[in-house]
Structure formats: C-alpha cells, structure tokens
C-alpha cells in the first residue's frame, strides 16, 4: 500500500491555486494508482482558472485541474489484470457509464454520465498520484516517452476529427488555428497518410512550429489573402478537408469559402460567442459536409500503434516545463504568454 500524503494543486476560486497536502487515494478493486510523471496544461484548465466555469460546468468546490497525463502504475486493485505495477501508461481521462446507447454504440464521448477529469465536480490530476479504473489506462511502448503519453490526449482530438472527416492520403487538408490541438491534428494527419497539410494562424511562433512539424505551408489570415494563396498552393484544385480548431467566429464562417465543392469541414474549436453566422446557401450549393467534434472515442490504442511507425513528432510543441510547486507560474505562462508558449507541461514528481 502506498498510504500517506501527497502534493496536489488545488484551485479554490479563479486565480487562486496552490499546492496542498492531501491523502494519497486508495485504488478500488478495478482501479490502479498512478504516479503522475507528466501532465499538460490545456486551454480548458486555463479557462477554469480564469473564469471558474465553462458553459454549464461551474467550479463550486475546490478542484484539482489537469487531464492530459501519463505516469507509472504503482499499485493495482485485486481485479485489475490489464496493467501491472511498473507499467508506464497514458490515462484516458473520461470515465463513461458503459451502458447507455452512446456507450454501447461506441460513441462514448457523447455519454451523458461521463466523469471527465478536471471537469467540475470531478478532480483532475495536477497531483503526485491519481487513481483511475484500469480500463482507461494504455500501456506505452518503450519507444514512447511520458511526454508523448500525455500528449495522446490532445492528439486524440485531432485523430477523432480526422476519423469524423474520413481523411484520405490524397486529401488537401487545411487546419485553421495552430495551437496544440491544431498542431497535433497535423501530426495525426500524418498517421492517416495525409501529405498535403496547410495551416493558418495569426501568431508567428505557431506558424513556424507548423513548418517545423512538416506542414506544407503556414499562412497568416491577418496578413495575406488565404483563399487566394491556397488556390495558388494547390494549383487551383482547392482544399478538400478542413479541421477548424481556432474557435474564432470569423475563421469558422470563412471555412465555407475555403473548402472546395464536395469538401468536408470538421469543427473542433468552440466559439466564444453564442451563434456564428454561416453561408448556408454555399454549404448547400457545394454539397459541403460539416461535422462537430466533442473530445474523442476509441483513439488511444490505434494512435499508440500508429505513432510507433510514423514520423509524427508531438514533443516539439512543448515550450515550457514546470515542477508542481510552480503551478501558479505555469498556469500564468499558459494564460498570458500566447506569443511564446504552445504546450506547458507539469512534472509532479520532478526530483
Ligand atoms: Zn485537453
Ligand atoms: Zn454512457
């Protein structure tokens, strides 16, 4: 038994977060205790830190944030057979009910009873240890680092978006918004064999990162005519698939002008406004398919398998690394350093 105390970063109200000592959780018979080595800061974590809520999810009790993690199994419950002490694992952060229509049909990301880490009232994992049902643990091959294990979570969003949009090797893909989700969607696209990948973002660092990660071109929607440039770059053929990950209302509306007739648009980024006006006439006239994406389902296992044999590079997007004790500085970096940071990582067991 790993009984004792551990450190956890607890947020009690917006802008108030501090490391405190709490009990190390004890795994039930179907659970494992994970020593957390690496955990990312997500846009949603920053949003809870700033506003204390996202839509209908409101922080009412002190909460531990963080849901993008990998670590080592250090204890297992009596009925756990799929992982053992010493295994390095990635953690899929949404525990679903298992018996609703959505769960049974494989679309468990739509389960109404999901308990998702760091979504109130469920605690996340900016802590030294966490317990999870062992079904949600995925063994990392020796070739994958804990960092890559943690990045499987945001990668999964892009992976799922490409599954929704039925990405093909010969797609001419445009990814709008080159934050962690957009950049990792570009890496996921490599797993689908897509080789022609364009990106747009107003932040120079993000465009440079996209080029470093093998995007075909990265355009600045504030400084150039994206539609014209894409026509040039594709030899007049046009974009067949868009993954919209900016959540910017104008960028969302513009996707209909940027995709070619018969193309597909997958909407990932959540807009900050209630309604986004869309040119439905053009959507109908062009037989454009539009999809929404909410998190992901059944992505961890196939993504781990595909990553082992690909040239995708995820770790490059990590620009900042912090110990758990420096959580406040880490979250402030993710919140304010938009021009210089992409993915900020926390290391709860950093010596
Ligand atoms: Zn996330
Ligand atoms: Zn369910």
XYZ file of C-alpha atoms in Angstrom, residues 11 20 42 46 48 54 72 110-111 140 145 153 181 227-228 238 240 251 255 268 282 324 326 329 339 342:
26
model
C -7.823 25.789 -7.117
C -1.523 21.466 -0.716
C -4.990 22.527 -21.518
C -6.744 27.841 -18.110
C -11.498 27.286 -15.387
C -17.031 26.588 -18.893
C 3.639 4.733 -13.818
C -21.404 11.516 -26.030
C -22.271 9.603 -22.815
C 3.168 2.946 -23.537
C 8.076 8.976 -23.650
C -4.976 13.340 -25.064
C -4.901 20.937 -30.953
C -8.228 31.896 -50.183
C -6.033 33.192 -52.973
C -8.643 23.680 -53.651
C -10.896 19.051 -49.708
C -12.440 31.688 -39.142
C -14.301 27.724 -43.777
C -13.328 21.339 -33.274
C -22.950 27.998 -50.229
C 4.157 21.017 -9.488
C 5.482 26.170 -9.580
C 3.695 30.375 -12.674
C 3.110 34.613 -28.430
C 2.399 26.441 -27.038
